[in-house]
mmCIF file of C-alpha atoms and ligand atoms in Angstrom:
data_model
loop_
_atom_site.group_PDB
_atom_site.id
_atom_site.type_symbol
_atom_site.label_atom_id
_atom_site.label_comp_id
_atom_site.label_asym_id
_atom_site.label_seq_id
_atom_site.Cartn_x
_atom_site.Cartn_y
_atom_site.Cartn_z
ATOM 1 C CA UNK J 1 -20.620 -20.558 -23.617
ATOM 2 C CA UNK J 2 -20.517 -18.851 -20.379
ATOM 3 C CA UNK J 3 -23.195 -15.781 -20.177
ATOM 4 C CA UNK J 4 -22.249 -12.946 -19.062
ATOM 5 C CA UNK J 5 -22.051 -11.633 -15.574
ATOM 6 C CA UNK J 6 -24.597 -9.286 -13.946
ATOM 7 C CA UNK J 7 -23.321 -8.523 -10.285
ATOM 8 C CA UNK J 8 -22.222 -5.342 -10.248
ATOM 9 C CA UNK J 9 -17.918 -5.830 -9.881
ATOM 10 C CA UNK J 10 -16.518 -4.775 -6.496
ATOM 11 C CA UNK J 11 -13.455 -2.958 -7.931
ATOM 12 C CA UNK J 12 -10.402 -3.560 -5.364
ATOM 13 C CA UNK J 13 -8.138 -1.832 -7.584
ATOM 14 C CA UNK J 14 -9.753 1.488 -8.203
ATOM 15 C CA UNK J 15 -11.225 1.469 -4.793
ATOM 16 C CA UNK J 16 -7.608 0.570 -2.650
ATOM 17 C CA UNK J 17 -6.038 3.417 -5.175
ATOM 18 C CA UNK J 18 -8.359 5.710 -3.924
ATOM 19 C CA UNK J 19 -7.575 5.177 -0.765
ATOM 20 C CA UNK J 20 -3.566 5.030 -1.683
ATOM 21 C CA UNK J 21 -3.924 8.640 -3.339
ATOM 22 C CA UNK J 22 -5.511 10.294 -0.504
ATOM 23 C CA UNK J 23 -3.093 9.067 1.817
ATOM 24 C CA UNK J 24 -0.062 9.855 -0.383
ATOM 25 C CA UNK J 25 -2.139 13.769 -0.320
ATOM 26 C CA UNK J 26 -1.475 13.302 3.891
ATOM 27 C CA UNK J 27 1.708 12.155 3.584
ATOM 28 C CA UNK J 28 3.123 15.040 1.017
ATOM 29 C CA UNK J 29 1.198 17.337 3.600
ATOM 30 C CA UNK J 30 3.844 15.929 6.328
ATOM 31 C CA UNK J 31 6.706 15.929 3.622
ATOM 32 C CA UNK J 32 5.745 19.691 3.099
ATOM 33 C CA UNK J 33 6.202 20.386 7.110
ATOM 34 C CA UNK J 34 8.938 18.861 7.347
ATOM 35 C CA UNK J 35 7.155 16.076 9.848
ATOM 36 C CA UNK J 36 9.285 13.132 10.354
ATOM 37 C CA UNK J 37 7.215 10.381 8.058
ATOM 38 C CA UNK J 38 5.283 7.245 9.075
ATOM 39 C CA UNK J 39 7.453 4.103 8.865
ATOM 40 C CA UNK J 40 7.035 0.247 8.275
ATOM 41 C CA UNK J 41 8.759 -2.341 8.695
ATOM 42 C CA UNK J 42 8.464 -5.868 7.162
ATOM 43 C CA UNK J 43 9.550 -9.178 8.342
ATOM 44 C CA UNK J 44 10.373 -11.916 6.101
ATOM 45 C CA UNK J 45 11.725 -15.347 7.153
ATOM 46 C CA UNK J 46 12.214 -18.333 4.949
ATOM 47 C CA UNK J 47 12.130 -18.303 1.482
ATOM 48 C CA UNK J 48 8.007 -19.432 0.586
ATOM 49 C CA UNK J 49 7.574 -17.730 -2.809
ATOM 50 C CA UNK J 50 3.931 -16.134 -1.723
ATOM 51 C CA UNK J 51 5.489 -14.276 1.113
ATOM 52 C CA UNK J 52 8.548 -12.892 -1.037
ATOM 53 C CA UNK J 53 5.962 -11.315 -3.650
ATOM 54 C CA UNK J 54 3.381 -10.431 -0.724
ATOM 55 C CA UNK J 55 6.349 -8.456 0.807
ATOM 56 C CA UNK J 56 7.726 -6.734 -1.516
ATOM 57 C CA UNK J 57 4.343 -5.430 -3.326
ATOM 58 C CA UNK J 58 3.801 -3.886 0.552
ATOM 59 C CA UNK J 59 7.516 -2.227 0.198
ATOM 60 C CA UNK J 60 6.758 -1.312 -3.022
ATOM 61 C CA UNK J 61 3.236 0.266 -2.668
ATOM 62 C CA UNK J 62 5.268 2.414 0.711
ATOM 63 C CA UNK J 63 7.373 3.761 -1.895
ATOM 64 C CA UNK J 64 5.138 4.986 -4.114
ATOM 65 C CA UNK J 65 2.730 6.933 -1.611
ATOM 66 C CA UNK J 66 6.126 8.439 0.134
ATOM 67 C CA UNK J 67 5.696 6.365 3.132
ATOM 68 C CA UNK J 68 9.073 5.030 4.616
ATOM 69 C CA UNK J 69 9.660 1.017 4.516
ATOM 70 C CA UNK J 70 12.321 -0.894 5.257
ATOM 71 C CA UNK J 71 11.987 -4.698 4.673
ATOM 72 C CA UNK J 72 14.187 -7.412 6.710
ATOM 73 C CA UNK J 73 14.435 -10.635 5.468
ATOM 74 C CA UNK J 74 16.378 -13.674 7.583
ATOM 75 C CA UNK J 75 16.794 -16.656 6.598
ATOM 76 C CA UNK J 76 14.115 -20.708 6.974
ATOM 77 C CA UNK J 77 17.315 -21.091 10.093
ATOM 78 C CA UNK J 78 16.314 -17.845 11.978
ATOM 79 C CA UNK J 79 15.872 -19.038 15.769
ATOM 80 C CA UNK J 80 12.390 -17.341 17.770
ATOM 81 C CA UNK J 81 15.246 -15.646 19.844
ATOM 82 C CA UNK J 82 16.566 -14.290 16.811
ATOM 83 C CA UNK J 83 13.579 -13.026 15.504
ATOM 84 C CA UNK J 84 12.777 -12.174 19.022
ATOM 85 C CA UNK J 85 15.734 -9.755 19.587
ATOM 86 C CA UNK J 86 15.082 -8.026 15.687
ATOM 87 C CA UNK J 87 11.327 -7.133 17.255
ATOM 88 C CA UNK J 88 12.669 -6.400 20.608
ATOM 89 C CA UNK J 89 14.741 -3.530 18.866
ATOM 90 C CA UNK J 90 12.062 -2.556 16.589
ATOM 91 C CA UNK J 91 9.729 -1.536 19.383
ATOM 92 C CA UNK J 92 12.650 0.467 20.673
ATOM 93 C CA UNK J 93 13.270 2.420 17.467
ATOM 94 C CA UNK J 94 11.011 5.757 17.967
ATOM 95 C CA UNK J 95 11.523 6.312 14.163
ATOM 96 C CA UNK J 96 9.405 2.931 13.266
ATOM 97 C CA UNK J 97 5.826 2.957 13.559
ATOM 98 C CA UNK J 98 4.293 -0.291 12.560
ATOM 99 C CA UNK J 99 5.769 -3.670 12.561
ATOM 100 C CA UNK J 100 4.480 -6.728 10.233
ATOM 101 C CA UNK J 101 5.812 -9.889 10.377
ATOM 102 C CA UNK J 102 5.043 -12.143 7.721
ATOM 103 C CA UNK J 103 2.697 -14.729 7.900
ATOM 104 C CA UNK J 104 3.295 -17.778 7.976
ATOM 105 C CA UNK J 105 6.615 -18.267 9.764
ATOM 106 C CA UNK J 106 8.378 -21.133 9.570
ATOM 107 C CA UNK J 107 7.692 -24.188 11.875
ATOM 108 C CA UNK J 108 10.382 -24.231 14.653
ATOM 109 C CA UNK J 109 8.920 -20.755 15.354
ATOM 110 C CA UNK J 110 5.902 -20.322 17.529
ATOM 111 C CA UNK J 111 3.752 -17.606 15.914
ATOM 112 C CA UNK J 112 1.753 -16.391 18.994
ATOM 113 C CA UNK J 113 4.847 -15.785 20.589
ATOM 114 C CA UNK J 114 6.392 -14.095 18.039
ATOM 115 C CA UNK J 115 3.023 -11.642 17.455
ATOM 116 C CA UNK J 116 2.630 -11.073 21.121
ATOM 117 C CA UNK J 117 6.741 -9.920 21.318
ATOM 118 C CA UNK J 118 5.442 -6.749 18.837
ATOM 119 C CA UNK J 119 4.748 -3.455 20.742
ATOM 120 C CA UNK J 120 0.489 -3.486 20.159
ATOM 121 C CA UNK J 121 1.144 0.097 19.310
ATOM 122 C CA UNK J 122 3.347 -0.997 16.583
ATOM 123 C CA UNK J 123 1.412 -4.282 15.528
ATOM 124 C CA UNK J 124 -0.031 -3.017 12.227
ATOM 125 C CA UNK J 125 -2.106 -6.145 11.165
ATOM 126 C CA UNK J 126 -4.383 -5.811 14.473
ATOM 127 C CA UNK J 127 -3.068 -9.829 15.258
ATOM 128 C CA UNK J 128 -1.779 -9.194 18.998
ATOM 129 C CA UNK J 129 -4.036 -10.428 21.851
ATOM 130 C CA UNK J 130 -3.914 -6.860 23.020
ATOM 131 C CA UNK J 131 -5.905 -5.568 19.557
ATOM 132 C CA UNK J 132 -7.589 -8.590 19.018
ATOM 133 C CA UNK J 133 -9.477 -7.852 22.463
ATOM 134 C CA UNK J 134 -10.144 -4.104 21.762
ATOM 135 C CA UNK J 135 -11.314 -5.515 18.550
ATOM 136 C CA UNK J 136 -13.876 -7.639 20.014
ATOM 137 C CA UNK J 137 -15.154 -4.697 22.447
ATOM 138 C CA UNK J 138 -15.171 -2.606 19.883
ATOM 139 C CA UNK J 139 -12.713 0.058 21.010
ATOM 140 C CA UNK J 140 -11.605 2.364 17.825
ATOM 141 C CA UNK J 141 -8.154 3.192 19.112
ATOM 142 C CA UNK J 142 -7.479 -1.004 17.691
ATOM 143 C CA UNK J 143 -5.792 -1.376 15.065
ATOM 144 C CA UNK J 144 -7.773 -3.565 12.642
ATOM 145 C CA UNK J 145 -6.380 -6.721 10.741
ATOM 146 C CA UNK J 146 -5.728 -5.298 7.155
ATOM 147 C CA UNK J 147 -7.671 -8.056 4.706
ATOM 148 C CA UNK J 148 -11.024 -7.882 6.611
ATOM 149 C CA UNK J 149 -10.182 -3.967 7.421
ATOM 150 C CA UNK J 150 -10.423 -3.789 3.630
ATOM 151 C CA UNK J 151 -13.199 -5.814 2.575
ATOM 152 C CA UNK J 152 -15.359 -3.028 4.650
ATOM 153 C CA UNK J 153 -13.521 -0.534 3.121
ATOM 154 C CA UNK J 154 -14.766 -2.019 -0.380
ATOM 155 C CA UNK J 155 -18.561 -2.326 0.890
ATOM 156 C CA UNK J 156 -18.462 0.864 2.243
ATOM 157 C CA UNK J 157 -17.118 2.125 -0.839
ATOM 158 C CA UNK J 158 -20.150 0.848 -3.022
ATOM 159 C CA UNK J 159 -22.502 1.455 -0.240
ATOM 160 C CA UNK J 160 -22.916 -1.967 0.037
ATOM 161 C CA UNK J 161 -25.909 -2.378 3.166
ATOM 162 C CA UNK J 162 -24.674 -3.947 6.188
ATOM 163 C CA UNK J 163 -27.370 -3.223 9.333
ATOM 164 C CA UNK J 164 -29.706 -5.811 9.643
ATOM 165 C CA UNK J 165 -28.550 -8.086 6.836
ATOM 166 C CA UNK J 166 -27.387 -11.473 7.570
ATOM 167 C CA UNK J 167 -23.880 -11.888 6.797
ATOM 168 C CA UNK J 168 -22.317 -15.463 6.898
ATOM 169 C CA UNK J 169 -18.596 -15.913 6.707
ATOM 170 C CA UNK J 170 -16.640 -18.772 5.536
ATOM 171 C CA UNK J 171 -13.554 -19.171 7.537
ATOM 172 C CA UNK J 172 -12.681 -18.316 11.358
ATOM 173 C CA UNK J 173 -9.066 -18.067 10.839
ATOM 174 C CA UNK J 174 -7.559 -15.338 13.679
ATOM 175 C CA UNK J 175 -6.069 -13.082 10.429
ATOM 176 C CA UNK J 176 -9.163 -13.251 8.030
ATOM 177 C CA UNK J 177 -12.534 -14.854 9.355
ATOM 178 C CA UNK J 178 -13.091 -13.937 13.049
ATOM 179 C CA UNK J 179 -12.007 -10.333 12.610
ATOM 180 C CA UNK J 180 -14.339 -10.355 9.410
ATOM 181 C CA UNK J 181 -17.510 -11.325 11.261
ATOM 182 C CA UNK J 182 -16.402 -9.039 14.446
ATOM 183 C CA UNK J 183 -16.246 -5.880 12.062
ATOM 184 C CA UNK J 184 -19.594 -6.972 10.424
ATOM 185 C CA UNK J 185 -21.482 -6.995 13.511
ATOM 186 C CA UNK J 186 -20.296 -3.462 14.536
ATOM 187 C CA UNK J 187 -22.068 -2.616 11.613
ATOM 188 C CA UNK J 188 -24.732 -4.009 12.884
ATOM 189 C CA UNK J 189 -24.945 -6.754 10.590
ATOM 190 C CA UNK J 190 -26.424 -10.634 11.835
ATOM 191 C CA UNK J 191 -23.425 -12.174 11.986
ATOM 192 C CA UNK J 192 -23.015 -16.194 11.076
ATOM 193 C CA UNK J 193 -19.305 -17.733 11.138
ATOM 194 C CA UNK J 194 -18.983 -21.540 8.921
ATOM 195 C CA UNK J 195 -16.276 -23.786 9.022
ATOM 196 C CA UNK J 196 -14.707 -26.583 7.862
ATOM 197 C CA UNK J 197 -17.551 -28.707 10.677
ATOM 198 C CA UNK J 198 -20.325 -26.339 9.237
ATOM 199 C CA UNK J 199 -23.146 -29.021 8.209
ATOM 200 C CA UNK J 200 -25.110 -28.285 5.264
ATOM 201 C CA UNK J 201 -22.708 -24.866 3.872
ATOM 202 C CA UNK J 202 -24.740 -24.070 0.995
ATOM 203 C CA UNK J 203 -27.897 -23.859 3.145
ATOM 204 C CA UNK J 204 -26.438 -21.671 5.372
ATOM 205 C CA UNK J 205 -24.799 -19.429 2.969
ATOM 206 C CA UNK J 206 -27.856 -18.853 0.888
ATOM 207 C CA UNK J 207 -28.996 -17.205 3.828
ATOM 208 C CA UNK J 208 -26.250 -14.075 3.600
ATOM 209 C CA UNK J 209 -27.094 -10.804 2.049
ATOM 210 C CA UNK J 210 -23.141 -10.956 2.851
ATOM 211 C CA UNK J 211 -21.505 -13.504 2.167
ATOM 212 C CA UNK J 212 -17.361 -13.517 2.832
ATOM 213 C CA UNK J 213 -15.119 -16.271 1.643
ATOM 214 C CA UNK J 214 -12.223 -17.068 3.296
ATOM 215 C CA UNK J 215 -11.409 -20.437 3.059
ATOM 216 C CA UNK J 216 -8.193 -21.747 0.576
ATOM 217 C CA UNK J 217 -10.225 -24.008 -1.327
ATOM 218 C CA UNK J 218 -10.758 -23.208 -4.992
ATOM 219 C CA UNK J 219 -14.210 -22.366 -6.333
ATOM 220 C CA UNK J 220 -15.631 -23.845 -3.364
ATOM 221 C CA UNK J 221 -18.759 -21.111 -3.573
ATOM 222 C CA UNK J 222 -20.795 -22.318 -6.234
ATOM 223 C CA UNK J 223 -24.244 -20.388 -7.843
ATOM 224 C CA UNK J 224 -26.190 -22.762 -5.567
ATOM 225 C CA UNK J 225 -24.410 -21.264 -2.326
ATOM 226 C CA UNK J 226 -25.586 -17.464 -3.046
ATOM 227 C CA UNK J 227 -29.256 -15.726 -2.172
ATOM 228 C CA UNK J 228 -29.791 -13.422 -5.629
ATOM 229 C CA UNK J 229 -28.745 -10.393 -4.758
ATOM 230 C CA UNK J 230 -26.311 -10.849 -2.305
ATOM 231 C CA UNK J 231 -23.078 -9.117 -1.791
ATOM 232 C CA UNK J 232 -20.011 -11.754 -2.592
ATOM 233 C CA UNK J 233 -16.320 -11.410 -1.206
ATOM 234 C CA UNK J 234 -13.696 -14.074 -2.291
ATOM 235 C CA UNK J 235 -10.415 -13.301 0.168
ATOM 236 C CA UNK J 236 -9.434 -16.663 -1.376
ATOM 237 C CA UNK J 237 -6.035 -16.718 -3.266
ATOM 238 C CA UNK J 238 -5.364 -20.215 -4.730
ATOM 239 C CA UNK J 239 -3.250 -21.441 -7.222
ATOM 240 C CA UNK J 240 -4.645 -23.785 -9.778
ATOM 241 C CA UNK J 241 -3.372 -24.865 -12.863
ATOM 242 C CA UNK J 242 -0.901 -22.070 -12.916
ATOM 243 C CA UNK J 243 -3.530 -19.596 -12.561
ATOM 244 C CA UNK J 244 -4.875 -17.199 -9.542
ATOM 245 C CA UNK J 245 -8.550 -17.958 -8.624
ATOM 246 C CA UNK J 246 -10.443 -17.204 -5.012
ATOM 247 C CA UNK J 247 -12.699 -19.393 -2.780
ATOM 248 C CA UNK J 248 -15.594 -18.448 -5.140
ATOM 249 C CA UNK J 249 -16.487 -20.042 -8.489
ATOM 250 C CA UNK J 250 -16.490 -16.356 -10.100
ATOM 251 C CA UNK J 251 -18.040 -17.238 -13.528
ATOM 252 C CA UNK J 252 -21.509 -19.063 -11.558
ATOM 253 C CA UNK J 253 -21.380 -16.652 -8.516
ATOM 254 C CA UNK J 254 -21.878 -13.773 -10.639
ATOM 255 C CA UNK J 255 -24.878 -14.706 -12.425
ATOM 256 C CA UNK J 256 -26.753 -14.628 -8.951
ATOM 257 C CA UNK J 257 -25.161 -12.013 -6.893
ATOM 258 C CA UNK J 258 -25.741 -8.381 -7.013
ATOM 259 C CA UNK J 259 -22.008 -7.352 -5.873
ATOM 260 C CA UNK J 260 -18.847 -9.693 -6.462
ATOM 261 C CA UNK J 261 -15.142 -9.302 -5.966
ATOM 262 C CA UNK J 262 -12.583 -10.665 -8.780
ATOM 263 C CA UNK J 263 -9.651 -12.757 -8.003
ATOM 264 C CA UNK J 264 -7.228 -10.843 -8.894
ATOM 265 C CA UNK J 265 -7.984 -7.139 -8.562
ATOM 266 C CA UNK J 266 -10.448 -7.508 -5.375
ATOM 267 C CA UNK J 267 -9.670 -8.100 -1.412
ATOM 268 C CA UNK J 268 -5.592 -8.547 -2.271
ATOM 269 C CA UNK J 269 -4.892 -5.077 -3.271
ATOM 270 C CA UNK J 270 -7.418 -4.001 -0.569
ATOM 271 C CA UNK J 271 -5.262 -5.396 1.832
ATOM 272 C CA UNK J 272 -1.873 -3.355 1.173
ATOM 273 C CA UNK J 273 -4.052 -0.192 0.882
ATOM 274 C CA UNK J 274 -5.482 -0.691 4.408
ATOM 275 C CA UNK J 275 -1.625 -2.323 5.809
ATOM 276 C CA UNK J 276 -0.668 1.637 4.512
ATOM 277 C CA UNK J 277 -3.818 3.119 6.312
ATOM 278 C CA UNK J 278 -2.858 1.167 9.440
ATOM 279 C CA UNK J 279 1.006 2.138 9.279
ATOM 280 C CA UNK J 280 -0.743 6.271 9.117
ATOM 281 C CA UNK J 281 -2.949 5.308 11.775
ATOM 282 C CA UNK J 282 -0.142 3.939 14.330
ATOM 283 C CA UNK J 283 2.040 7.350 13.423
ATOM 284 C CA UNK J 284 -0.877 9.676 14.578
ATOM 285 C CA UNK J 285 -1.495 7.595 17.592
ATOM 286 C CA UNK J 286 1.860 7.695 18.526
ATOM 287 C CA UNK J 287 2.493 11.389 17.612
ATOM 288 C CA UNK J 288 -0.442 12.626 19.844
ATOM 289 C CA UNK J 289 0.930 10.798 22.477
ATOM 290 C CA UNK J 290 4.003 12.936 22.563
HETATM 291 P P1 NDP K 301 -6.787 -20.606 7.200
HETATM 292 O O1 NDP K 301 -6.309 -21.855 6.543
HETATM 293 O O2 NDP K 301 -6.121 -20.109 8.429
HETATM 294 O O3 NDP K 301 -8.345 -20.768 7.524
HETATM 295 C C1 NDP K 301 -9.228 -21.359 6.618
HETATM 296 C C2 NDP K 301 -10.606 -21.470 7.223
HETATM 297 O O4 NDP K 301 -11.455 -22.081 6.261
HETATM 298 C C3 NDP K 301 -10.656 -22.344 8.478
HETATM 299 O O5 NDP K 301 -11.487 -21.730 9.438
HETATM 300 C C4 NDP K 301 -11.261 -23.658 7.968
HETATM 301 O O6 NDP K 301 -12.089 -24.330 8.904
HETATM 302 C C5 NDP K 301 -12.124 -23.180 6.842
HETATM 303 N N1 NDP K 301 -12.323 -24.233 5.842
HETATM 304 C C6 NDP K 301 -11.366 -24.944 5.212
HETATM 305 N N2 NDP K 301 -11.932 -25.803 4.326
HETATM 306 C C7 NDP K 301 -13.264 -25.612 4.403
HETATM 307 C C8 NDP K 301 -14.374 -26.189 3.749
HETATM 308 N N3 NDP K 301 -14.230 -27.148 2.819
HETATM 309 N N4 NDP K 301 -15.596 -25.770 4.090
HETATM 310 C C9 NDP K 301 -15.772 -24.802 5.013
HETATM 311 N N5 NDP K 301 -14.762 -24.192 5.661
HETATM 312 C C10 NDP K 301 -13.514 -24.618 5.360
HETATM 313 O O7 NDP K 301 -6.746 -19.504 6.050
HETATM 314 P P2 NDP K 301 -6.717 -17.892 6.101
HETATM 315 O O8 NDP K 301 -7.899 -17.379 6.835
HETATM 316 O O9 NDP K 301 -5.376 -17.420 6.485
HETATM 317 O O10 NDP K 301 -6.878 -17.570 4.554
HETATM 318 C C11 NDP K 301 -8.010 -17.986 3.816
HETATM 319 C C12 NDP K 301 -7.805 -17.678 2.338
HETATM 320 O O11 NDP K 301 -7.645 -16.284 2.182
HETATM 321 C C13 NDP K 301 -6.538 -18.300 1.719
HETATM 322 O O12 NDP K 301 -6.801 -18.617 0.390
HETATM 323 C C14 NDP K 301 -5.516 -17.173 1.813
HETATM 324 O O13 NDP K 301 -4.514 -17.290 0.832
HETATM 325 C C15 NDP K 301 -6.414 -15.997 1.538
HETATM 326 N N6 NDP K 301 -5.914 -14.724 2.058
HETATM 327 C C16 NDP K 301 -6.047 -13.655 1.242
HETATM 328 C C17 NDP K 301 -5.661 -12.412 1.649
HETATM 329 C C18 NDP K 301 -5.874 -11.269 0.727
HETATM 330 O O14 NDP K 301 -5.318 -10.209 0.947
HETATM 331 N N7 NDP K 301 -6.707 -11.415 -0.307
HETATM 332 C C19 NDP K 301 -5.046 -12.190 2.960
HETATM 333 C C20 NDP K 301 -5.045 -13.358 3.814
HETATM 334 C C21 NDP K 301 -5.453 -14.582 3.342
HETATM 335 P P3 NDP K 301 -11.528 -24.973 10.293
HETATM 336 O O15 NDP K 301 -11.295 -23.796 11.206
HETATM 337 O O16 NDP K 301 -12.632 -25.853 10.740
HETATM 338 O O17 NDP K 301 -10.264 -25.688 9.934
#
């Protein structure tokens, strides 16, 4: 029988519908003004399954708040100049205000190229050099990367401590883990980064008041890889045996941690509140600029 959990749950559902309803409040404020509304734009090509339901949950979640969203999709042939000239004429329409192209992209496409093509005042996932290095110096006018935007979002949210704790995270991927540990130490946190070279993981992860997983592997973070107490953040989304599970083995981790996130219903919906903030973000920026 498996006992029952103690960590306290770090809700992503209530806490990224939160967020969603207050910005829905700002966005019927510029529906009431008669303000032209923030747009996004999604950009799908290929046909992996993930992506389709990824997209159109982002469309769909737009919708709902009153946000305008438009989603493209192209086909696994697209050519880089084809998806080159689509972005080119995004970053000249005044009416869009953040661009996301889905991730990944198929592999005659180069995705660096692709990601630095997008205006940086239109890249709404943070992921162009451009935001990546106001990012790292810490410069609030960057746009963050939306899954580690929201897992501080979350902590914040349950007042999670972050200055002086040791946070270790599990992945250094340019979309999850390095922006993860970047944001952690602006909050003044003791930042440790693991990988897939990391010797000895569990030792090193026992160490984290704060520990992040971002990995792909299923139930890779076991019991014996948490400190008690410690706050626990599966980004992981894996499919196994038909089912959804995260980087962390949920049932063991919770026994020891104080805070844990479920797979489903933690960091994912997190992620498309904070793609939303992002999109609100870019359309201030670029209305004080006119
Ligand atoms: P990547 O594959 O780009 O990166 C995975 C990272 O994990 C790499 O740094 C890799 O190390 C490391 N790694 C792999 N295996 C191990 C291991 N056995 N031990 C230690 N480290 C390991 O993945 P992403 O960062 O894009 O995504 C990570 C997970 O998060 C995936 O499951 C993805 O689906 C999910 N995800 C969830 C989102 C959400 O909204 N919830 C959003 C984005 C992603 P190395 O660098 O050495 O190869």
């Amino acid at each position: 029988m498996t006992p029952s959990a103690t960590a306290t749950i770090l809700d992503g559902k209530l806490t990224s519908q939160n967020l969603l309803d207050s910005l829905s409040v700002e966005l019927g404020a510029l529906t009431a003004q008669g303000a032209p509304l923030p747009k996004l734009v999604v950009v799908l090509v290929g046909d992996d399954p993930a992506s389709q339901v990824y997209v159109n949950k982002k469309a769909k979640t737009a919708q709902k708040i009153g946000m305008l969203s438009q989603l493209l999709t192209y086909p696994q042939a697209t050519s880089q100049a084809e998806l080159l000239a689509v972005i080119a004429q995004l970053n000249q329409d005044a009416s869009v205000h953040g661009i996301l192209v889905q991730l990944p992209l198929p592999k005659h496409i180069n995705t660096l190229d692709v990601i630095t093509a997008i205006d940086p005042k239109k890249d709404v996932d943070g992921l162009h050099p451009l935001n990546m290095g106001l990012l790292m110096s810490g410069d609030p006018s960057a746009c963050k990367p939306c899954t580690p935007a929201g897992v501080m979002t979350l902590l914040n949210a349950y007042q999670v401590p972050l200055a002086g704790k040791n946070a270790v995270v599990l992945g250094r991927s340019n979309i999850v883990g390095k922006p993860m540990g970047l944001l952690l130490l602006q909050e003044n946190a003791t930042v440790t980064y693991c990988h897939s070279k990391t010797a000895d993981l569990p030792a090193v992860c026992r160490q984290a008041d704060i520990l992040v997983a971002a990995v792909g592997v299923p139930n890779l973070v076991t019991a014996d890889f948490i400190k008690p107490g410690a706050a626990v953040i599966d980004v992981g989304i894996n499919r196994l045996e038909g089912k959804l599970v995260g980087d962390v083995d949920f049932a063991s981790a919770a026994q020891k941690a104080g805070f844990i996130t479920p797979v489903p219903g933690g960091v994912g919906p997190m992620t498309i509140a904070t793609l939303m903030a992002n999109t609100l973000f870019l359309y201030r920026q670029a209305q004080s600029r006119h």
